[in-house]
PDB file of C-alpha atoms in Angstrom:
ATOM      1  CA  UNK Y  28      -1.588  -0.603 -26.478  1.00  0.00           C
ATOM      2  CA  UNK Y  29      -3.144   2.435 -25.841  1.00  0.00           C
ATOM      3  CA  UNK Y  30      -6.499   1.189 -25.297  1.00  0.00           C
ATOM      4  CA  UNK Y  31      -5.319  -1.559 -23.369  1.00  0.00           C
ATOM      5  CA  UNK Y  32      -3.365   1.184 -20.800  1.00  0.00           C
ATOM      6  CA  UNK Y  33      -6.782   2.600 -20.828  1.00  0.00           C
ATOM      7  CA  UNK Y  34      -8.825  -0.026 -19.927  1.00  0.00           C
ATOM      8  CA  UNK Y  35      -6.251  -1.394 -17.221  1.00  0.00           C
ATOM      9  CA  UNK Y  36      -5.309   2.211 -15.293  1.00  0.00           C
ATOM     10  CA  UNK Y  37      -8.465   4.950 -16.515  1.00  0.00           C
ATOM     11  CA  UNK Y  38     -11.616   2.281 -15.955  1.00  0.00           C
ATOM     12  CA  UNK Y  39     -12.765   0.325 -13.379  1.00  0.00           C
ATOM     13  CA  UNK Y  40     -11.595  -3.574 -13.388  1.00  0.00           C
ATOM     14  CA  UNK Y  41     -10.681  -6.392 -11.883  1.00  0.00           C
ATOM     15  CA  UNK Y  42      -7.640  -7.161 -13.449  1.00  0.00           C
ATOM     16  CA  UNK Y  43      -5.335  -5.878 -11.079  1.00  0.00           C
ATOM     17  CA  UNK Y  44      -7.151  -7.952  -8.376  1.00  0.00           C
ATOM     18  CA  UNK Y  45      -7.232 -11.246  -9.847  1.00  0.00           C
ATOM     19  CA  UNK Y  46      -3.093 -10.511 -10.618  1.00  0.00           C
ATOM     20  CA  UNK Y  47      -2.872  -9.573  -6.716  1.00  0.00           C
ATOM     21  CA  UNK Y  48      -4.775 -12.993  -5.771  1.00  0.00           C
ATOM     22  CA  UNK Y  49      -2.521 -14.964  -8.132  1.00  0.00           C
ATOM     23  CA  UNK Y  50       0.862 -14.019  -7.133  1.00  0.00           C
ATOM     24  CA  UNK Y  51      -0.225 -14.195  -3.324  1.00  0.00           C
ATOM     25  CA  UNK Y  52      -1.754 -17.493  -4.151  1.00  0.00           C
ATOM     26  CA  UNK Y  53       1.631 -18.452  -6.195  1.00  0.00           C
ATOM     27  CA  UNK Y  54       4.042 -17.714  -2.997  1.00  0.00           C
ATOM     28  CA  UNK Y  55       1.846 -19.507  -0.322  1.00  0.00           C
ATOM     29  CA  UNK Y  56       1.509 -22.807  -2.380  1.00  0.00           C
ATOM     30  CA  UNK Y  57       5.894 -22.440  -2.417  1.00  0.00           C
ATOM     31  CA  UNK Y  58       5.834 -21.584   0.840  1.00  0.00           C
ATOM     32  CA  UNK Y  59       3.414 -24.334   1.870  1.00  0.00           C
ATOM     33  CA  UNK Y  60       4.746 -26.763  -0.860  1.00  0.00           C
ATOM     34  CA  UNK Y  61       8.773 -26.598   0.150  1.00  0.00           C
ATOM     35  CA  UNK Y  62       9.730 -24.441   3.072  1.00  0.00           C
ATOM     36  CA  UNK Y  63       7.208 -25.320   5.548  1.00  0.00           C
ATOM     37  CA  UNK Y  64       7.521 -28.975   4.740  1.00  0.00           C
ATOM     38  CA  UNK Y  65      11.762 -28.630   4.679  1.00  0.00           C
ATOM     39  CA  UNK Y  66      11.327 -26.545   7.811  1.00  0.00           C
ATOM     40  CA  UNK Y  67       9.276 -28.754   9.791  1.00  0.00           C
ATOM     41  CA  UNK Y  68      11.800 -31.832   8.971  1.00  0.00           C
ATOM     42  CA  UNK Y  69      14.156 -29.119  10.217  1.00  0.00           C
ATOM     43  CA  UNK Y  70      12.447 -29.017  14.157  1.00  0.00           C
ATOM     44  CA  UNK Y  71      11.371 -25.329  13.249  1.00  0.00           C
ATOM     45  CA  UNK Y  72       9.492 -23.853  15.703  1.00  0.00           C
ATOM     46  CA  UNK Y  73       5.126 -24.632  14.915  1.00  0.00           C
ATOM     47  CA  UNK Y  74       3.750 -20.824  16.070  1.00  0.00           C
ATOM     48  CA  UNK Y  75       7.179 -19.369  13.398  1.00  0.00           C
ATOM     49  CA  UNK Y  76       5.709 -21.700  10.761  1.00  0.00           C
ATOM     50  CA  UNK Y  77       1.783 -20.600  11.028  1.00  0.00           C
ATOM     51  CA  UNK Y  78       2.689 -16.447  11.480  1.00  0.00           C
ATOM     52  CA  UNK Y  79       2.761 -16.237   7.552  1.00  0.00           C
ATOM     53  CA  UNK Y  80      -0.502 -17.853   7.393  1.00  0.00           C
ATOM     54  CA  UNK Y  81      -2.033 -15.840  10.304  1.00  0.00           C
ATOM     55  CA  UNK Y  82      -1.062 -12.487   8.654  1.00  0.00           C
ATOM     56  CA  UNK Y  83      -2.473 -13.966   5.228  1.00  0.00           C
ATOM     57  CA  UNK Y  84      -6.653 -14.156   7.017  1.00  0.00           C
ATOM     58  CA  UNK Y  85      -6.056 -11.090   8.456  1.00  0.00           C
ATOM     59  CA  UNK Y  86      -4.851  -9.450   5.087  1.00  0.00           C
ATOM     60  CA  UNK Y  87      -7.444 -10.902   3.436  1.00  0.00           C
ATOM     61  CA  UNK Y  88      -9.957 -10.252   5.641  1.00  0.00           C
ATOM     62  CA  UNK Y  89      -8.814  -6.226   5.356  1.00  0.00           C
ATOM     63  CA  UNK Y  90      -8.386  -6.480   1.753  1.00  0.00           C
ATOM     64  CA  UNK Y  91     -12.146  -7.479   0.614  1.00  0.00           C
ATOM     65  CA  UNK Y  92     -13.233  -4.921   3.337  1.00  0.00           C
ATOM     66  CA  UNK Y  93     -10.939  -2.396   1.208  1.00  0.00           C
ATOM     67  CA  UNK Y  94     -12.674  -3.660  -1.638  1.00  0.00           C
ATOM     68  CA  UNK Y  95     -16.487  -3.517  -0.911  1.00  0.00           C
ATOM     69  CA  UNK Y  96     -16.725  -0.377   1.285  1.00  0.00           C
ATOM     70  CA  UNK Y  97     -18.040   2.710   0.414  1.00  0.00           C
ATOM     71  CA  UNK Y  98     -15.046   5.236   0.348  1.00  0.00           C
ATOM     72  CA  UNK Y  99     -17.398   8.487   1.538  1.00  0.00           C
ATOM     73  CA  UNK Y 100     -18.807   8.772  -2.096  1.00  0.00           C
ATOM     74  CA  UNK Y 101     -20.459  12.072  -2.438  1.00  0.00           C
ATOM     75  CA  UNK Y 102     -23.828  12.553  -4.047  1.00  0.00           C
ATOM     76  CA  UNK Y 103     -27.108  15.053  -3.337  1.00  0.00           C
ATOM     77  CA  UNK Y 104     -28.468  13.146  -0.452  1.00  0.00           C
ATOM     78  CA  UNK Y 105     -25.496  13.874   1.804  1.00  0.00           C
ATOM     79  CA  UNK Y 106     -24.144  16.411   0.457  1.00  0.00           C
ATOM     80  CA  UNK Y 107     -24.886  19.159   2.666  1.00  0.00           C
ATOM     81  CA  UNK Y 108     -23.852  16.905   5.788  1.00  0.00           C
ATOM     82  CA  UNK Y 109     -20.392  16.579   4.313  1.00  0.00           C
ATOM     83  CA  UNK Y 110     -20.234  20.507   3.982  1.00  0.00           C
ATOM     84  CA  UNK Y 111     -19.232  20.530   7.689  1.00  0.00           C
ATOM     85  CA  UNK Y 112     -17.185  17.753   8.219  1.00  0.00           C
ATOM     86  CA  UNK Y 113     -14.241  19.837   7.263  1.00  0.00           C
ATOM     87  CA  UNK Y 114     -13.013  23.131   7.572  1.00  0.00           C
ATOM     88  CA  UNK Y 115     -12.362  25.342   4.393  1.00  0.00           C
ATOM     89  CA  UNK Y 116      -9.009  26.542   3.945  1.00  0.00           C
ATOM     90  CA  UNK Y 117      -9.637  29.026   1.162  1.00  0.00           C
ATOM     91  CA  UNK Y 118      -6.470  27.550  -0.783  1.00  0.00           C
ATOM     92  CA  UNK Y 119      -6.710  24.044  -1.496  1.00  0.00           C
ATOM     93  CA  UNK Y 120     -10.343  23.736  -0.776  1.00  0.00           C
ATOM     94  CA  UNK Y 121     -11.975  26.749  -1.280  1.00  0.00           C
ATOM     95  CA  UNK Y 122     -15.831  27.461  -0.549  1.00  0.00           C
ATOM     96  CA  UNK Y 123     -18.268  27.357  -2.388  1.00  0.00           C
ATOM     97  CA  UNK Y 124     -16.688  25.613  -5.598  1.00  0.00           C
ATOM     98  CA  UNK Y 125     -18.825  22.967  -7.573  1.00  0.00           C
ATOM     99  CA  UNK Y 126     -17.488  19.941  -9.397  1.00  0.00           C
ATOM    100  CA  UNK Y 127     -17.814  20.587 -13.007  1.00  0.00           C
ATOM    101  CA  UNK Y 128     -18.775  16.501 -13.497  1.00  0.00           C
ATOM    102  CA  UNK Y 129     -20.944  15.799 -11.005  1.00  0.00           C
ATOM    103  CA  UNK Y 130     -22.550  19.317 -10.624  1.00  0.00           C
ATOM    104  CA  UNK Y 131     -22.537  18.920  -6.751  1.00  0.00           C
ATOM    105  CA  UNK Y 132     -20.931  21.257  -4.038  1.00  0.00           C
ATOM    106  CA  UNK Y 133     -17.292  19.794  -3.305  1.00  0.00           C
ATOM    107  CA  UNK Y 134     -16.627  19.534   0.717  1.00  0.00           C
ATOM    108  CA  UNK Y 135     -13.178  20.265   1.765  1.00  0.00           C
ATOM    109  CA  UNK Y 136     -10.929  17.594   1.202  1.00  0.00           C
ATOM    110  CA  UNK Y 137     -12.993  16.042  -1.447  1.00  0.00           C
ATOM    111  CA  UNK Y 138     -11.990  15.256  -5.179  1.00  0.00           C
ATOM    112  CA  UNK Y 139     -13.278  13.860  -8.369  1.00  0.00           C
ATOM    113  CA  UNK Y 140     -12.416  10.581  -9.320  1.00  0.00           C
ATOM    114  CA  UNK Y 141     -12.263  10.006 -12.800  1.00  0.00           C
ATOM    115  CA  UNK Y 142     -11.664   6.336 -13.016  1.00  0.00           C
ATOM    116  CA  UNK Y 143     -14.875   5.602 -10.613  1.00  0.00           C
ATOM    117  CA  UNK Y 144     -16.632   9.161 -12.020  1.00  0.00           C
ATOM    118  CA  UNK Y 145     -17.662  10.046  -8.729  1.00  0.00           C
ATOM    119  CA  UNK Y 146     -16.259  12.694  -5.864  1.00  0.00           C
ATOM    120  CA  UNK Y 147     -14.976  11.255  -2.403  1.00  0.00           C
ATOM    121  CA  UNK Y 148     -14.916  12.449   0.822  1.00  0.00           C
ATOM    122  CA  UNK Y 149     -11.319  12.717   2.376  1.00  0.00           C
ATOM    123  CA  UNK Y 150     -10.192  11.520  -0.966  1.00  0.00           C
ATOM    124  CA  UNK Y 151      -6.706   9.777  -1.175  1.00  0.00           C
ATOM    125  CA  UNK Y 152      -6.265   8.087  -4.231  1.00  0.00           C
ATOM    126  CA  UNK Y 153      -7.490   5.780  -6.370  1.00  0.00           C
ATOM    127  CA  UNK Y 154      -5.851   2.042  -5.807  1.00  0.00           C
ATOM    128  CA  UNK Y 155      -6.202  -0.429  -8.989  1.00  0.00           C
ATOM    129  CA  UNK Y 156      -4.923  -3.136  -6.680  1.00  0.00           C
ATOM    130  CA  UNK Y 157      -8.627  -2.859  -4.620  1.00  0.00           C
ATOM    131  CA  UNK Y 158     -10.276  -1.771  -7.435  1.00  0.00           C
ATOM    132  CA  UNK Y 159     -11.655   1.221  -5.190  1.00  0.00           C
ATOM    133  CA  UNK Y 160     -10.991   5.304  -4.163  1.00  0.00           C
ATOM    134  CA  UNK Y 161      -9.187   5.078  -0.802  1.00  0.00           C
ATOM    135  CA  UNK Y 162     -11.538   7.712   1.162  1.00  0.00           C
ATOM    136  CA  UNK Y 163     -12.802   8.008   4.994  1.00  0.00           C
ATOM    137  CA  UNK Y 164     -14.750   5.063   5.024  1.00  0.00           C
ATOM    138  CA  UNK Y 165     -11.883   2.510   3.943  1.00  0.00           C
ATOM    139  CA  UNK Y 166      -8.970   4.184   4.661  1.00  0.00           C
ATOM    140  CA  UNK Y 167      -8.152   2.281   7.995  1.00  0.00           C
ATOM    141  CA  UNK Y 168      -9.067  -0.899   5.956  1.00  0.00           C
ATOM    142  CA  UNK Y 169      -6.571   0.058   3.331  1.00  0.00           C
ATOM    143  CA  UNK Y 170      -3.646   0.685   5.717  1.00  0.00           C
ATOM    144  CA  UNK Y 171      -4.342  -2.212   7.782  1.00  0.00           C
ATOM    145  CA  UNK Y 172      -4.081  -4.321   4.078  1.00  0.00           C
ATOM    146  CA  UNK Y 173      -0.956  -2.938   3.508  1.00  0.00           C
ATOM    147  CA  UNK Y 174       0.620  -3.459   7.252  1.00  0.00           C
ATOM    148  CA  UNK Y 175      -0.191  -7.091   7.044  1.00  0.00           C
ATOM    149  CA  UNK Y 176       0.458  -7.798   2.930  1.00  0.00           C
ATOM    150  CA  UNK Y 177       4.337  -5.956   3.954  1.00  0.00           C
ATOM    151  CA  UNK Y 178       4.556  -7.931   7.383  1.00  0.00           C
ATOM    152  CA  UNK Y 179       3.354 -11.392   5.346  1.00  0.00           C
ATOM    153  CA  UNK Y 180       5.803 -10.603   2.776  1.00  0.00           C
ATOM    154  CA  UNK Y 181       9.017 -10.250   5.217  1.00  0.00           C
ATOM    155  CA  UNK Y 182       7.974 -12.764   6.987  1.00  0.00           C
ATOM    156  CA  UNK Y 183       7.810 -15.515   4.377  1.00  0.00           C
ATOM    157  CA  UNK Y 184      11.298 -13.577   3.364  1.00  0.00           C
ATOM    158  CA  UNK Y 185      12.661 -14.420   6.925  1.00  0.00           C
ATOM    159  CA  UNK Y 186      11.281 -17.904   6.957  1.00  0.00           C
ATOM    160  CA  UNK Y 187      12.702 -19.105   4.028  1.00  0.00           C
ATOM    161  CA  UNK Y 188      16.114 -16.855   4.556  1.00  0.00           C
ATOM    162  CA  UNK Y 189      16.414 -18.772   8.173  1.00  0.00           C
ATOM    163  CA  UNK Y 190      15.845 -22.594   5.751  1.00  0.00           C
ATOM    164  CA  UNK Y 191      18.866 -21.726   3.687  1.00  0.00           C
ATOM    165  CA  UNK Y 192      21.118 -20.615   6.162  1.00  0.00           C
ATOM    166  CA  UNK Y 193      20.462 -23.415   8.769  1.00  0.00           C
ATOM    167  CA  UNK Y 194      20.351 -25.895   5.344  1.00  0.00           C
ATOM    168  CA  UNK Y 195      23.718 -24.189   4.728  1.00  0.00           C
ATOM    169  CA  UNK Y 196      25.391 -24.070   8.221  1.00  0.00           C
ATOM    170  CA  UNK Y 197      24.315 -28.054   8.999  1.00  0.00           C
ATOM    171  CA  UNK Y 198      25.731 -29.603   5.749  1.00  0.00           C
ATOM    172  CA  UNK Y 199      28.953 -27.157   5.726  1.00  0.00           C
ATOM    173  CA  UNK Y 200      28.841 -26.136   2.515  1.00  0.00           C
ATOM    174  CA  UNK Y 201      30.784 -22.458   3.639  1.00  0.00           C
ATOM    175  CA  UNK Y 202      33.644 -24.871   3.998  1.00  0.00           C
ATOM    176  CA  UNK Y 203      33.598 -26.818   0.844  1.00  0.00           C
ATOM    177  CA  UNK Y 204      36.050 -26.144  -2.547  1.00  0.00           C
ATOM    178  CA  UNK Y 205      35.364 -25.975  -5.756  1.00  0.00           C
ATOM    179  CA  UNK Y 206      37.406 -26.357  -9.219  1.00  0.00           C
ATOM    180  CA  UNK Y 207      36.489 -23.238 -11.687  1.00  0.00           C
ATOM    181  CA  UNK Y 208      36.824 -23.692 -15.526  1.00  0.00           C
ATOM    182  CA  UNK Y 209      40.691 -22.861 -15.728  1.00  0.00           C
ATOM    183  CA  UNK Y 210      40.765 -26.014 -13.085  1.00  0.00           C
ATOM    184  CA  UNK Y 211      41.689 -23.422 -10.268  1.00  0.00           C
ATOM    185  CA  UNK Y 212      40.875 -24.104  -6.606  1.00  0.00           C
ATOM    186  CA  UNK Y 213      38.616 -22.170  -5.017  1.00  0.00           C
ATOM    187  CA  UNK Y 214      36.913 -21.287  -1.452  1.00  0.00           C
ATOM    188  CA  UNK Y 215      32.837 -21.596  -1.746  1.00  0.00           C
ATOM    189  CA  UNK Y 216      32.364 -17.912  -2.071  1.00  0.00           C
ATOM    190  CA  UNK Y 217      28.990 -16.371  -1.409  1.00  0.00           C
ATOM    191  CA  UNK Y 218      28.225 -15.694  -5.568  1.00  0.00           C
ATOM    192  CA  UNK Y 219      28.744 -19.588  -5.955  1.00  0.00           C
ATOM    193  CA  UNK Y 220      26.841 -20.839  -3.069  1.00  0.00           C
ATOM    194  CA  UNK Y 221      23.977 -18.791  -3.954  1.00  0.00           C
ATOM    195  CA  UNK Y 222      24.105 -19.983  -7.251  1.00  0.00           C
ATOM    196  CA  UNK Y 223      24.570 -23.472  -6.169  1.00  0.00           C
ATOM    197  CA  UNK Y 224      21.185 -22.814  -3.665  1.00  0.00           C
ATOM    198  CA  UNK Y 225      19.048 -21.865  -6.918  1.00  0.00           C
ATOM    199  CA  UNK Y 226      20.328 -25.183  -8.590  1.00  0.00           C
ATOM    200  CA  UNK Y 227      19.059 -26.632  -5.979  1.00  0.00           C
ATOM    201  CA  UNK Y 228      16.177 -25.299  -4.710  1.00  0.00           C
ATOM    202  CA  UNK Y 229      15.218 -22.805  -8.065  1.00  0.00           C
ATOM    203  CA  UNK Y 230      11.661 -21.796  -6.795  1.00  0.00           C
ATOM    204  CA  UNK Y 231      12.506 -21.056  -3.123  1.00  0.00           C
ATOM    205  CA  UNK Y 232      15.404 -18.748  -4.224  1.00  0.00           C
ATOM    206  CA  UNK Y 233      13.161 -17.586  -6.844  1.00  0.00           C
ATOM    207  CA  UNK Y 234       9.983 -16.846  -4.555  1.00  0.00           C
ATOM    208  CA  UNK Y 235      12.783 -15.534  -1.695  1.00  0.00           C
ATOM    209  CA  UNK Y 236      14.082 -12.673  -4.110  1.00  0.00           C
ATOM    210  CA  UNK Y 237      10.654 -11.813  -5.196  1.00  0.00           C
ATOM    211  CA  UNK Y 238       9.017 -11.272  -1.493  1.00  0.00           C
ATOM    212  CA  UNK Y 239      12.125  -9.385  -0.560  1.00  0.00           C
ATOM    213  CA  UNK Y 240      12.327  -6.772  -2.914  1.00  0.00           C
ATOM    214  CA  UNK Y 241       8.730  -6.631  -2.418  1.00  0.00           C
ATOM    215  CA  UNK Y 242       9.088  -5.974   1.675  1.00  0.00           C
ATOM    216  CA  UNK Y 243      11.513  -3.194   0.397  1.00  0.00           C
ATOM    217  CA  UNK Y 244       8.686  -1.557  -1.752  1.00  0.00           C
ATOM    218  CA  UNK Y 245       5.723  -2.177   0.275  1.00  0.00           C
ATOM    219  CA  UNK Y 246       7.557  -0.854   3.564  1.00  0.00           C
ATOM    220  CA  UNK Y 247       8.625   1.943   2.156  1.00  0.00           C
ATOM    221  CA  UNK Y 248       5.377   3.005   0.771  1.00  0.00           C
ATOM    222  CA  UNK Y 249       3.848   1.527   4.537  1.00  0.00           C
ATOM    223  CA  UNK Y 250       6.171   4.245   5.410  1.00  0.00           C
ATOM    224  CA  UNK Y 251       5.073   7.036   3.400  1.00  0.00           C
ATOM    225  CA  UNK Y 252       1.284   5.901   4.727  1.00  0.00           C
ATOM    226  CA  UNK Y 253       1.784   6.024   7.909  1.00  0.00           C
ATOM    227  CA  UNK Y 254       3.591   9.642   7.629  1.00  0.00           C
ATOM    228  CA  UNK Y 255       0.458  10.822   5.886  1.00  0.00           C
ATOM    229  CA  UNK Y 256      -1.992   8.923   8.094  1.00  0.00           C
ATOM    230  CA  UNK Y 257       0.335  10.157  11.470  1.00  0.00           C
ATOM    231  CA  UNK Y 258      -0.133  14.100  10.228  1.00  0.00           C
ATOM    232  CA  UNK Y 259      -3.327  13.658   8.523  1.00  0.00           C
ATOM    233  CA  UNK Y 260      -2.931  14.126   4.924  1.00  0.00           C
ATOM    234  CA  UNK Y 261      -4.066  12.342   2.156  1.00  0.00           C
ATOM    235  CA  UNK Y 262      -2.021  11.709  -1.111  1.00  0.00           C
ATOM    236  CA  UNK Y 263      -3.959  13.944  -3.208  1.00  0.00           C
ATOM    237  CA  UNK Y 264      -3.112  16.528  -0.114  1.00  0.00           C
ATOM    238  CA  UNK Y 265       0.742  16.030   0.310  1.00  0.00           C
ATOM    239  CA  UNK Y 266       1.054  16.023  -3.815  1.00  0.00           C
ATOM    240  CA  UNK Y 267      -0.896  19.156  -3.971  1.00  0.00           C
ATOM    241  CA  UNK Y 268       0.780  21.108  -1.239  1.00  0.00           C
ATOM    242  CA  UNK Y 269       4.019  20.040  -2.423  1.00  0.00           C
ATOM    243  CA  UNK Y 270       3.226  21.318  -5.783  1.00  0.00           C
ATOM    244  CA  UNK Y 271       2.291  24.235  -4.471  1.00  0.00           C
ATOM    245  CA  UNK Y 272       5.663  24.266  -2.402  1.00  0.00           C
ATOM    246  CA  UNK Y 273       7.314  24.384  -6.222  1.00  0.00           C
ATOM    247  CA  UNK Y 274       5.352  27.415  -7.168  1.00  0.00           C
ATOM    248  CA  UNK Y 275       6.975  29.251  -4.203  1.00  0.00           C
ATOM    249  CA  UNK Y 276      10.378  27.862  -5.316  1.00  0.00           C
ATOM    250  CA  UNK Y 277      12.736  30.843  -5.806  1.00  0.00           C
ATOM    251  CA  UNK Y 278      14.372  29.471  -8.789  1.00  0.00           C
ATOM    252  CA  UNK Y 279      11.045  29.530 -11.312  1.00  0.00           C
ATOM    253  CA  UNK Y 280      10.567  32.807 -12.515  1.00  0.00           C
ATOM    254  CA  UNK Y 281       6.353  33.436 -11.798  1.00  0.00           C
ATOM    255  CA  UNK Y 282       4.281  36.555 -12.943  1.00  0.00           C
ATOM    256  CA  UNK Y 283       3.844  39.642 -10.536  1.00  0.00           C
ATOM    257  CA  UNK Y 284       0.046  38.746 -10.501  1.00  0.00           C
ATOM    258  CA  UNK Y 285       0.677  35.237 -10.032  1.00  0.00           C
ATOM    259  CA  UNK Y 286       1.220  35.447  -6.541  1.00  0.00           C
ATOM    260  CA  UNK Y 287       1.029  31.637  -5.206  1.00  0.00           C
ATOM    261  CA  UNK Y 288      -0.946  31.358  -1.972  1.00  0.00           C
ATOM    262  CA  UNK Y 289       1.160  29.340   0.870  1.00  0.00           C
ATOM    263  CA  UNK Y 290      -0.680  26.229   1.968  1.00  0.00           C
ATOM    264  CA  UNK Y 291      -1.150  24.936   5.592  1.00  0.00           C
ATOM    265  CA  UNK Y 292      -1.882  21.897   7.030  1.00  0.00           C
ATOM    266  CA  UNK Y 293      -5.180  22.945   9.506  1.00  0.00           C
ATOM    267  CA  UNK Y 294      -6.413  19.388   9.726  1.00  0.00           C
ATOM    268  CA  UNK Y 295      -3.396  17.857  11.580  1.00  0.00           C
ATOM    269  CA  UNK Y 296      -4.553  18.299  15.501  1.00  0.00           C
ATOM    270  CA  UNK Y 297      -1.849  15.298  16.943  1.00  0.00           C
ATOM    271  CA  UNK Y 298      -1.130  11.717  16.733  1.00  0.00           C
ATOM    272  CA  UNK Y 299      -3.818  10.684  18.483  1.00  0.00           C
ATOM    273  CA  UNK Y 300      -6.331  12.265  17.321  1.00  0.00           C
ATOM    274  CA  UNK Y 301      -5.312  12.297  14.015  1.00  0.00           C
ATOM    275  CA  UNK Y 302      -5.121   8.524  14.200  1.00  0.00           C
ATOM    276  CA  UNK Y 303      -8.434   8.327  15.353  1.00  0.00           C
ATOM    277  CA  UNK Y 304      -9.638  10.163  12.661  1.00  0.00           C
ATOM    278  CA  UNK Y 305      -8.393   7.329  10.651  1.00  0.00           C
ATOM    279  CA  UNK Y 306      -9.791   4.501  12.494  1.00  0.00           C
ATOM    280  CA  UNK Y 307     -13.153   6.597  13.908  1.00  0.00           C
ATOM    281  CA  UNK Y 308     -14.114   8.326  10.706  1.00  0.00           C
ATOM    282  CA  UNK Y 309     -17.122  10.656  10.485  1.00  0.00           C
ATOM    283  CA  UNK Y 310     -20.142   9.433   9.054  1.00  0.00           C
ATOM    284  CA  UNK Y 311     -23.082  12.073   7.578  1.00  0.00           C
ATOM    285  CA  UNK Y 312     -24.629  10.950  10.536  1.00  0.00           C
ATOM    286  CA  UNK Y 313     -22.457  12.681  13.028  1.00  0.00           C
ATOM    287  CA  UNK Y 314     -22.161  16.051  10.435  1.00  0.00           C
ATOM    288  CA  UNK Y 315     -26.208  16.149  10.709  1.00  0.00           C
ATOM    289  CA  UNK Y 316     -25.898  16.187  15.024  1.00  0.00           C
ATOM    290  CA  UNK Y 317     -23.390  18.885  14.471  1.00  0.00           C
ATOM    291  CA  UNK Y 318     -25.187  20.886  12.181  1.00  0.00           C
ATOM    292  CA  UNK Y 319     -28.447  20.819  14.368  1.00  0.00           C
TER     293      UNK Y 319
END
């Protein structure tokens, strides 16, 4: 088990991509299979229909791009150039400090990934979905993968929500009765006509409670991206400040000499151009026309 943990989360592999394909490849043949087919027989509107599969090239498209590019990887040839991308702050990313694995001088806002056992530039995190660091270079590609994989997600949620309803509404099935065990009466209540939906139609209800409690996860994380992207912070940033937020915390008890050094956010210069930091990152290029 251990090994296997290992292999899956602490080494690079495609595991975690092949699952991603398979259970996006597993709701679009449902959604292709039953609800478009039901909802077309239903007079649904065409350009409603196609938006899933729309969102599905574009997320796609973002995805492999998330995949294949170059995150800002680090190494002695561009080293220096990276040096003066960012400012120093002296207490997350001091000067002058080199990474004890790869030996080389680490920029401000750079770290060490040890799953890919190399240093990034603007380093994020490392995603086992892409099999990839999320750094400079694929950042924008990464959050435009996530907008679209959350958007494709409620919408197929949506879709299929609007099938049941309307499937519900025309054949009045609000309305009907039904008999329990004890040979009581009843009103169709909404626990028994969802159960008597999944009777019916088992894999639509299935795939419908799957891509909704996945909108709820992926937006909120979309949510927490955004946040970081809007103030321009990376994970590794916000968990580091904010665990340097605890050492100032009044209620643990710290040595005299320990005096914890309050971090602040100099990289955040406004939405905009925070935002097109994101989308216009700086390449060595640009670092060696500043530094001549």
């Amino acid at each position: 088990m251990h090994r296997s943990l290992h292999y899956l989360f602490h080494t690079r592999n495609h595991t975690f991509i092949v699952l991603h394909l398979v259970l996006q490849g597993m709701v679009y043949t449902e959604y292709t299979w039953e609800v478009f087919g039901y909802c077309q027989e239903l007079e649904f509107s065409l350009y409603y229909l196609l938006l899933p599969y729309l969102l599905l090239v574009v997320n796609l498209f973002s995805f492999t791009l998330t995949c294949v590019t170059n995150p800002g990887i680090i190494t002695k040839a561009n080293e220096l150039l990276f040096l003066h991308v960012y400012e120093f702050d002296e207490v997350m990313f001091p000067k002058n400090v080199r990474c004890s694995t790869c030996a080389l001088r680490k920029p401000a806002r750079s770290k060490h990934c040890s799953v890919c056992n190399w240093c990034v530039h603007r380093f994020d995190h490392h995603c086992v979905w892409v099999n990839n660091c999320i750094g400079a270079w694929n950042i924008r590609y990464f959050l435009i993968y996530l907008l679209t994989l959350t958007a494709s997600a409620a919408t197929v949620a949506i879709v299929s929500t609007t099938f049941l309803i309307h499937l519900v509404v025309m054949s009045d099935l609000y309305q009907e009765t039904y008999v329990d065990d004890l040979g009581h009466l009843h009103v169709m209540d909404t626990v028994f006509l969802i159960q008597y939906l999944f009777l019916t139609f088992p894999r639509i209800v299935f795939m419908l409670g799957f891509v909704v409690v996945l909108s709820f996860l992926l937006g909120g994380y979309l949510c927490f991206a955004l946040y970081l992207a809007a103030t321009n912070q990376t994970t590794n940033e916000w968990y580091r400040g904010d665990w340097a937020w605890c050492q100032r915390c009044p209620l643990v008890a710290w040595p005299p000499s320990a005096e914890p050094q309050v971090h602040r956010n100099i990289h955040s210069h406004g939405l905009r151009r925070n935002l097109q930091e994101i989308f216009l990152p700086a390449f060595p290029c640009h670092g060696r026309k500043k530094q001549e």
